[in-house]
mmCIF file of C-alpha atoms in Angstrom:
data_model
loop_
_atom_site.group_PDB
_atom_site.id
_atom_site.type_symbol
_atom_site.label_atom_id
_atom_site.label_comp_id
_atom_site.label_asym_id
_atom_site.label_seq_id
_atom_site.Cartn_x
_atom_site.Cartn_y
_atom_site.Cartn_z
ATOM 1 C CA UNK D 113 82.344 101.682 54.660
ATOM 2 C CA UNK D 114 81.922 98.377 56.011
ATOM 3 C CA UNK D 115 78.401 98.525 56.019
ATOM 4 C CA UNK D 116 78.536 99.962 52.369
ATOM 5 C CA UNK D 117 80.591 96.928 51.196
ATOM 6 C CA UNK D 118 78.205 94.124 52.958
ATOM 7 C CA UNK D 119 75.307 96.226 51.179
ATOM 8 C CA UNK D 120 77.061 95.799 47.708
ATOM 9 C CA UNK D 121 78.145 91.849 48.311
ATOM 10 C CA UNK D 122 74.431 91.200 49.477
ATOM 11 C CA UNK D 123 72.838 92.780 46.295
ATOM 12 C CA UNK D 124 75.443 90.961 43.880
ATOM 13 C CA UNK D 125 74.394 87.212 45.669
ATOM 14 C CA UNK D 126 70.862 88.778 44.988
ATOM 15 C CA UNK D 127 71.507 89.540 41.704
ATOM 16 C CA UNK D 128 73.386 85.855 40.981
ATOM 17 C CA UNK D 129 70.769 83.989 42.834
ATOM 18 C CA UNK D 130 68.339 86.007 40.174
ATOM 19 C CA UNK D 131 66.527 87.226 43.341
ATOM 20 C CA UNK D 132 65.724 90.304 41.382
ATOM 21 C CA UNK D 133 63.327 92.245 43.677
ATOM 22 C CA UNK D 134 65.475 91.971 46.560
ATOM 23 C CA UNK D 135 68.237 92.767 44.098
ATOM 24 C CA UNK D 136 66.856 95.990 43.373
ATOM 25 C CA UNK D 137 65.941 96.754 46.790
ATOM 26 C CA UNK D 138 69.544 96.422 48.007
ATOM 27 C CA UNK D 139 71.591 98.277 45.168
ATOM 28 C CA UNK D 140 69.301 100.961 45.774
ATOM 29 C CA UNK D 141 70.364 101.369 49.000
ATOM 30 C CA UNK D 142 74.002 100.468 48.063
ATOM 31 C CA UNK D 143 74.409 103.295 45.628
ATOM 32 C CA UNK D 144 73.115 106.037 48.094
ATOM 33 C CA UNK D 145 76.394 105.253 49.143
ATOM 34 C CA UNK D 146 78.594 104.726 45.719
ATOM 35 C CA UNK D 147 77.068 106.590 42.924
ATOM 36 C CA UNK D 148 79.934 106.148 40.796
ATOM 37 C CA UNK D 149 79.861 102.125 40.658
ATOM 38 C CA UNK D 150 78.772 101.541 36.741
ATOM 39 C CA UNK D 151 78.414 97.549 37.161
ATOM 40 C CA UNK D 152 76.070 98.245 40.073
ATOM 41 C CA UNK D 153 73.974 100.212 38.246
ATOM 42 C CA UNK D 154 73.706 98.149 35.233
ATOM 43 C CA UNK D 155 73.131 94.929 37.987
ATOM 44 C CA UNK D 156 70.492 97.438 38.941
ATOM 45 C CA UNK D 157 68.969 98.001 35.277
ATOM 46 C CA UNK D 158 69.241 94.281 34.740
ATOM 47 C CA UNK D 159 67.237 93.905 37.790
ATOM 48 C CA UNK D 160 64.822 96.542 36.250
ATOM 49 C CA UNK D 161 64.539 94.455 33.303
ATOM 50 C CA UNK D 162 63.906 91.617 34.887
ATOM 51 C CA UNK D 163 60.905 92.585 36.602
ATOM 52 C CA UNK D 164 59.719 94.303 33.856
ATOM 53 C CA UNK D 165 59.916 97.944 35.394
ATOM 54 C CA UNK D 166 61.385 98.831 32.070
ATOM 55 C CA UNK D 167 61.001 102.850 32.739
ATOM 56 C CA UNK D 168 63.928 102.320 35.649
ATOM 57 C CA UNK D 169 65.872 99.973 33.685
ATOM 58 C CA UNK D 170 66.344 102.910 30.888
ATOM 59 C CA UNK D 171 67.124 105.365 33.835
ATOM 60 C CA UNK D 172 69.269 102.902 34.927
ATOM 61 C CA UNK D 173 71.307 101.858 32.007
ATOM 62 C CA UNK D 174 72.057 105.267 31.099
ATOM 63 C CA UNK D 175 73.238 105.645 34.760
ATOM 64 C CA UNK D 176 75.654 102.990 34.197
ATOM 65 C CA UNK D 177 76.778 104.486 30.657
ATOM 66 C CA UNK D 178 77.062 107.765 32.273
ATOM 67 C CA UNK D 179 80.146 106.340 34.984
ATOM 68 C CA UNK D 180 81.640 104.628 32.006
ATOM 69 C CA UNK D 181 80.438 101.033 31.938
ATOM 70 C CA UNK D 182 81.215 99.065 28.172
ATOM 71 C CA UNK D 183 79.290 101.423 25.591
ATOM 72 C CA UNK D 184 78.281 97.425 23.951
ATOM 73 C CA UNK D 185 76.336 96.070 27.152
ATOM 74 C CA UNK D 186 74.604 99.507 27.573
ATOM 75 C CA UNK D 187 73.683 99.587 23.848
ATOM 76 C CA UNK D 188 72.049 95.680 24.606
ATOM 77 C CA UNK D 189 70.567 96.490 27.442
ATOM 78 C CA UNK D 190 68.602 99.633 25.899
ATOM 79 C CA UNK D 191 67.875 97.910 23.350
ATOM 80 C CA UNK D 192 66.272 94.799 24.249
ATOM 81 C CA UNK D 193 64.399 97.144 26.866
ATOM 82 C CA UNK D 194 63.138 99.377 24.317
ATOM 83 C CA UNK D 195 62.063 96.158 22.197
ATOM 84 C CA UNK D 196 60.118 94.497 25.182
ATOM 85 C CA UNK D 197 58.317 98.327 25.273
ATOM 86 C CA UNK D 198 57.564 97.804 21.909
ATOM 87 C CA UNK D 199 59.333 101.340 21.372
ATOM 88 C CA UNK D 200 61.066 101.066 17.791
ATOM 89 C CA UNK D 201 62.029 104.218 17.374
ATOM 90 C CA UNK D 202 64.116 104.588 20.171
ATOM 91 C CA UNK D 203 65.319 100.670 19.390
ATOM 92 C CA UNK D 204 66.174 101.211 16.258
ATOM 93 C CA UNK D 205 67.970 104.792 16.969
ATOM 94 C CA UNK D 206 70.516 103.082 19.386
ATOM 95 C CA UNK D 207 70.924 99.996 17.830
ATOM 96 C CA UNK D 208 71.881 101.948 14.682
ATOM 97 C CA UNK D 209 74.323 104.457 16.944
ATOM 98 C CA UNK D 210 76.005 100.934 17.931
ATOM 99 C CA UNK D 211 76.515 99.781 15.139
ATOM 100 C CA UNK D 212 78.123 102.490 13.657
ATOM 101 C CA UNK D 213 80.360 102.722 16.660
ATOM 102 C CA UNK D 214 81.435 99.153 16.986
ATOM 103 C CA UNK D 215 78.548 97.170 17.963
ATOM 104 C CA UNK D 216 79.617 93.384 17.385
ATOM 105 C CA UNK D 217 76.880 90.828 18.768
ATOM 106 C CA UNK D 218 75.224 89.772 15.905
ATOM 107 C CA UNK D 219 74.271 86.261 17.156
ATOM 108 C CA UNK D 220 72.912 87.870 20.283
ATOM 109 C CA UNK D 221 70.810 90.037 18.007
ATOM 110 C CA UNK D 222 69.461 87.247 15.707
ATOM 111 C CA UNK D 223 68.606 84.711 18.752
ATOM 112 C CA UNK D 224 67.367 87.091 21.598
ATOM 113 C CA UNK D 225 63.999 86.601 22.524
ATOM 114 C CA UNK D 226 63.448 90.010 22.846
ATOM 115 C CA UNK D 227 63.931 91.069 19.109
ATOM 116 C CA UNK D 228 62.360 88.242 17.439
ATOM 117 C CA UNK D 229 59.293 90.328 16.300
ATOM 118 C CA UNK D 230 61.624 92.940 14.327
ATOM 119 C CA UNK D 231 63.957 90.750 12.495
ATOM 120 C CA UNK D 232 61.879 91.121 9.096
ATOM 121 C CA UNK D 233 61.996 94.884 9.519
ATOM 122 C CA UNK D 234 64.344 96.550 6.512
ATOM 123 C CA UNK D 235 65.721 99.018 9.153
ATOM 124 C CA UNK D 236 66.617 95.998 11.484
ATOM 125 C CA UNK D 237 68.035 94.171 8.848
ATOM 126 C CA UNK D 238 70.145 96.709 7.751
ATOM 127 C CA UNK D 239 71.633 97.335 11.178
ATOM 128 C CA UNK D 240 72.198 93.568 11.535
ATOM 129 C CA UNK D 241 73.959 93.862 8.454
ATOM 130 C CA UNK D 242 76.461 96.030 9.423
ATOM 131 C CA UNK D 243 76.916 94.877 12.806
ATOM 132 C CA UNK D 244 77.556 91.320 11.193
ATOM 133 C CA UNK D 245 80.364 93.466 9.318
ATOM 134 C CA UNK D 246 81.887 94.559 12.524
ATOM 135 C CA UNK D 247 81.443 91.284 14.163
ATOM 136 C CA UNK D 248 83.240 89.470 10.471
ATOM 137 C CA UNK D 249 84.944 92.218 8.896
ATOM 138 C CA UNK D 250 86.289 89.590 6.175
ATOM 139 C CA UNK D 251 82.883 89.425 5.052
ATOM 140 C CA UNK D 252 83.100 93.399 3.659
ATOM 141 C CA UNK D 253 86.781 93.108 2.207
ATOM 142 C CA UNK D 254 86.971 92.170 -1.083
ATOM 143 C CA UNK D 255 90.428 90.078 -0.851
ATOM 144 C CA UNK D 256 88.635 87.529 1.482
ATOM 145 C CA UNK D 257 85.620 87.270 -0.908
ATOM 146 C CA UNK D 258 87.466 86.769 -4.327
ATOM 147 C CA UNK D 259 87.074 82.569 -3.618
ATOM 148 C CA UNK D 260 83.530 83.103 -3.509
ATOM 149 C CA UNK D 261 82.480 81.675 -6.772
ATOM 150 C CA UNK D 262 83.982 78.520 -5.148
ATOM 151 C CA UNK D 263 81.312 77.968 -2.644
ATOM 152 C CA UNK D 264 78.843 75.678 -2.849
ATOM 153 C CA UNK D 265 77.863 72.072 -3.049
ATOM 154 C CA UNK D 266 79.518 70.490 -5.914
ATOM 155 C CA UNK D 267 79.050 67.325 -8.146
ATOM 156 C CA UNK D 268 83.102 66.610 -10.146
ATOM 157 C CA UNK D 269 82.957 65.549 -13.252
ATOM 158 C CA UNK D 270 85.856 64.233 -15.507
ATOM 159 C CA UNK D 271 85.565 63.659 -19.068
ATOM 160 C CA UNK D 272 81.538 64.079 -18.227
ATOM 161 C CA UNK D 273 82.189 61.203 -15.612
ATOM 162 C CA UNK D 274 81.417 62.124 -11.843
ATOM 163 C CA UNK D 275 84.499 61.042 -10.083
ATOM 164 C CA UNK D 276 83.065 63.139 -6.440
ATOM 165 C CA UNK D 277 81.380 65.313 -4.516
ATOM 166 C CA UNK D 278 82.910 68.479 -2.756
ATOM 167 C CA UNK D 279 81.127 70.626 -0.389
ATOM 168 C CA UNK D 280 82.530 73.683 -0.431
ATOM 169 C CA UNK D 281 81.970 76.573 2.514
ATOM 170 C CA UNK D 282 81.996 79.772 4.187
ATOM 171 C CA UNK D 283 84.218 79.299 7.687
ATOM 172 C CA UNK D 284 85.376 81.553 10.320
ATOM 173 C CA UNK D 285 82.922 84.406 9.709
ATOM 174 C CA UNK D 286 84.195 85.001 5.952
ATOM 175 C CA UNK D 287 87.956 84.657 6.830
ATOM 176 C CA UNK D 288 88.391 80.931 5.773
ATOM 177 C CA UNK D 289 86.856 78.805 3.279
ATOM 178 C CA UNK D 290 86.643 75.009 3.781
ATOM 179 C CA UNK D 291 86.834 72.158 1.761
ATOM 180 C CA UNK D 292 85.264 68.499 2.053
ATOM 181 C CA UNK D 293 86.068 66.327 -0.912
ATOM 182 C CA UNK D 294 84.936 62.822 -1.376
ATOM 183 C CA UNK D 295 84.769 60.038 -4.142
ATOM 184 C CA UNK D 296 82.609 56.830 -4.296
ATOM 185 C CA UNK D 297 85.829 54.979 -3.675
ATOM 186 C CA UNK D 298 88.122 55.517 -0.466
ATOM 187 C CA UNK D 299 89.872 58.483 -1.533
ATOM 188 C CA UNK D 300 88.818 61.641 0.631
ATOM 189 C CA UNK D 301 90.259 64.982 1.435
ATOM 190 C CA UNK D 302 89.435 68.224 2.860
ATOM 191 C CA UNK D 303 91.392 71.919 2.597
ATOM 192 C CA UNK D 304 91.160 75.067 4.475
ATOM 193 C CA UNK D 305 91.527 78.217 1.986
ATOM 194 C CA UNK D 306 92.045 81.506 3.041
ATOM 195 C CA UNK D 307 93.522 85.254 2.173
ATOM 196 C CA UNK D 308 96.690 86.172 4.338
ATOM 197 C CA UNK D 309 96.772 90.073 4.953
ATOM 198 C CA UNK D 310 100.487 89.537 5.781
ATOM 199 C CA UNK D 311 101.877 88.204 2.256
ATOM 200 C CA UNK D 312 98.708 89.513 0.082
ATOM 201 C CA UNK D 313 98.451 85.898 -1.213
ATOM 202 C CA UNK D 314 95.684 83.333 -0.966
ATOM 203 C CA UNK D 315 96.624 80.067 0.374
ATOM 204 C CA UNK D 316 95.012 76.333 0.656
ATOM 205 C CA UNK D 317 96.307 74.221 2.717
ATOM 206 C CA UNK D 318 95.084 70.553 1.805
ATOM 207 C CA UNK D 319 95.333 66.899 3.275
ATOM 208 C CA UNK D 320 94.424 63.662 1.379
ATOM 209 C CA UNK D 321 93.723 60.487 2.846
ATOM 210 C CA UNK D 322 96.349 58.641 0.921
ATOM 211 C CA UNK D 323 98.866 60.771 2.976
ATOM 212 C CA UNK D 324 99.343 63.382 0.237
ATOM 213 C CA UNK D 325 99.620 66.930 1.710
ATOM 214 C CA UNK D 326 99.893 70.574 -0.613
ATOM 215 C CA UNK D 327 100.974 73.676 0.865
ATOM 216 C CA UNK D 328 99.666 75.556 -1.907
ATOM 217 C CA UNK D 329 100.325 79.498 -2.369
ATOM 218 C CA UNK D 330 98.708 81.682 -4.798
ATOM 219 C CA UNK D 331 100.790 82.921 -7.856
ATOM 220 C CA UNK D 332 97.854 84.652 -10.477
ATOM 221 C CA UNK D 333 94.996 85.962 -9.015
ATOM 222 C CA UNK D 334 91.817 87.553 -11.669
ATOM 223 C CA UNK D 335 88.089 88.100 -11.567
ATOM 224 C CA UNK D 336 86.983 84.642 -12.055
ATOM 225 C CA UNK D 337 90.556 82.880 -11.741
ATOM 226 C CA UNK D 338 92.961 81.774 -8.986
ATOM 227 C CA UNK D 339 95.673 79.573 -9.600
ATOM 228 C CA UNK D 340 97.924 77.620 -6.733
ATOM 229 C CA UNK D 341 101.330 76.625 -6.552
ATOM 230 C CA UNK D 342 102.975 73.784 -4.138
ATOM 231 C CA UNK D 343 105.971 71.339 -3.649
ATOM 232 C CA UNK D 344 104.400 67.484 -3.381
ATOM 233 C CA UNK D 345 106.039 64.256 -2.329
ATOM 234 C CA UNK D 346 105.351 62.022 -5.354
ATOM 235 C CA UNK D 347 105.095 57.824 -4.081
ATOM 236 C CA UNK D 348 108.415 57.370 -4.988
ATOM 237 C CA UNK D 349 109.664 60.181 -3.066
ATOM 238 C CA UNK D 350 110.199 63.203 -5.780
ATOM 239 C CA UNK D 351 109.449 66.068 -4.772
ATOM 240 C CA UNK D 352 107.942 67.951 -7.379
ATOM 241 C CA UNK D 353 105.762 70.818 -8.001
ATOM 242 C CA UNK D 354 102.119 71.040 -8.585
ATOM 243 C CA UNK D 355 99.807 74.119 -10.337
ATOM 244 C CA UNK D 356 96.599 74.553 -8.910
ATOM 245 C CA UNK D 357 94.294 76.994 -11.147
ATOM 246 C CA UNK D 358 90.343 77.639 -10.383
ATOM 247 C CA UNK D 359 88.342 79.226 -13.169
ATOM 248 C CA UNK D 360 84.880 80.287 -12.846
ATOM 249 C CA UNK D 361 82.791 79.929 -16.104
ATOM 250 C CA UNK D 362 80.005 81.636 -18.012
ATOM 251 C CA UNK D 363 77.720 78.993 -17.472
ATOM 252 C CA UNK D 364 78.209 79.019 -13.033
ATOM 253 C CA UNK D 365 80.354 75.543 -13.171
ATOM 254 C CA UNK D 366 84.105 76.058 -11.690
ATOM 255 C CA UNK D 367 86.687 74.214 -13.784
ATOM 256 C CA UNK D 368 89.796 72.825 -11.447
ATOM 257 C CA UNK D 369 93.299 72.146 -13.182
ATOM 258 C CA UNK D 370 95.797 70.472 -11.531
ATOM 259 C CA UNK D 371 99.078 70.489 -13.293
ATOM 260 C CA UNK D 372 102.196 69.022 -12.500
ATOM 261 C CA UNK D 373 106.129 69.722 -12.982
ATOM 262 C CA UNK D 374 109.312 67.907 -12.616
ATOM 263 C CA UNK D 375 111.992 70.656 -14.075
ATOM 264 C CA UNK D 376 111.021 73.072 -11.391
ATOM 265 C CA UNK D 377 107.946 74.800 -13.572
ATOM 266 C CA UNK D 378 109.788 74.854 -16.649
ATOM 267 C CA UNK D 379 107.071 72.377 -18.435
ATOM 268 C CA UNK D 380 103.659 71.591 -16.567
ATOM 269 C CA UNK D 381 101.377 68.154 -17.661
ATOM 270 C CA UNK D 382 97.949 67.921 -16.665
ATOM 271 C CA UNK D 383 96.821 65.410 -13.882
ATOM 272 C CA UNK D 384 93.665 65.792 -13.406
ATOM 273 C CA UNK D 385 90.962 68.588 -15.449
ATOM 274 C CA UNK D 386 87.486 68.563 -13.208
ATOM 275 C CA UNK D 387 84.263 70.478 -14.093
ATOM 276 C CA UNK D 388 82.648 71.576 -10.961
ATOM 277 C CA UNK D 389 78.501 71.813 -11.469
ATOM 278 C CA UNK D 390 76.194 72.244 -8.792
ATOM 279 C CA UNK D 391 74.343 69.960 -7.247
ATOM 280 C CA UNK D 392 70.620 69.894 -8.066
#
């Protein structure tokens, strides 16, 4: 047993000193001994891999899958060893399998080296595609996605008068939307916008540079339209209440309304009406 463990702590400083023949030599001999260790015989397959003896890295992998090592690292390791064999079918067959069991590395599978030559295949792309789903699931739900006609990069106009610029995008894999809002003068703000499973609402949370902060909370939501409320501390010290309503329009520009209300929502004035056209 002792002999068994010294074999199995020699081949992992093999292994991290990426010493991969004598790596392979001594988990071979290790798991004459323990046939049931799954992360020695995906160390093994790695090995495999590494010196390109990609027929004993397959038998290898499915060794470790076979004692129960993660189904994801198995489905990665086949893969990329199928791809360096130039074998799509079988690439394609258990990248697909992943996927529809689970399979979340998406950035793994748009940057490896080893799959660079099929990312414009359709049948690649649509696994990536729904492996991007289970790796951002707010990308396939439409609550998160109702915002989208918000996103983009924005010139504000006022009265035909450009008063700023807004960049608006995509954060947190789909879950979040983010805001960057800026003016020619000092005046700049940004907002973080996002759907809360909890309360069913959308919500944008927004800080100004001139110390004014909105806690807004959705209160109408419709294709096209989604309209805010929040309490605000007015310069003198008010608080008071402010309507925040987004409509998209015919023509692709996104009209923003803030209103505001001093008899608790009763009556609403407009502050400020912006037309939202993007840039050119």
């Amino acid at each position: 047993m002792v002999f068994c463990q010294d074999l199995k702590e020699s081949a992992l400083d093999y292994f991290n000193k990426q010493e991969w023949k004598a790596a392979e030599k001594t988990y071979k001999q290790y798991l004459k001994n323990a046939p049931k260790d799954s992360l020695a015989w995906y160390n093994l397959a790695i090995s495999n891999f590494k010196t390109h003896d990609y027929k004993s890295a397959i038998k290898h992998f499915t060794k470790a899958r076979e004692n129960n090592f993660p189904a994801p690292n198995i489905v990665i390791g086949l893969s990329k060893t199928y791809a360096e064999q130039g074998d799509k079918e079988n690439l394609m067959k258990t990248l697909s399998h992943g996927a529809d069991n689970g399979l979340a590395t998406y950035s793994l599978l748009t940057k490896d080296a080893s799959f660079t030559k099929y990312q414009n295949y359709p049948d690649f792309k649509a696994i990536l595609d729904k492996v991007a789903l289970n790796a951002y699931p707010c990308l396939g739900q439409s609550n998160y996605r109702h915002f989208d006609f918000w996103i983009g990069e924005w010139d504000v106009f006022v009265n035909n008068r450009k008063v700023g610029e807004n960049s608006i995008t995509m954060a947190q894999g789909g879950c979040a939307i983010h805001e960057n809002y800026k003016t020619a003068g000092n005046y700049a703000g940004q907002s973080i916008n996002f759907y809360d499973p909890i309360d069913k609402k959308w919500h944008q949370h927004w800080v100004g540079s001139g110390g004014d902060v909105y806690n807004y909370l959705e209160t109408r939501r419709e294709e096209g339209l989604l309209q805010f409320e929040s309490k605000f501390m007015g310069p003198n010290g008010n608080i008071s209440l402010s309507r925040l309503t987004f409509t998209l329009k015919e023509d692709g520009t996104v009209r923003q309304l803030f209103e505001n209300s001093t008899d608790e929502g009763k009556t609403w004035t407009p502050s400020f009406d912006g037309l939202y056209k993007k840039k050119q």
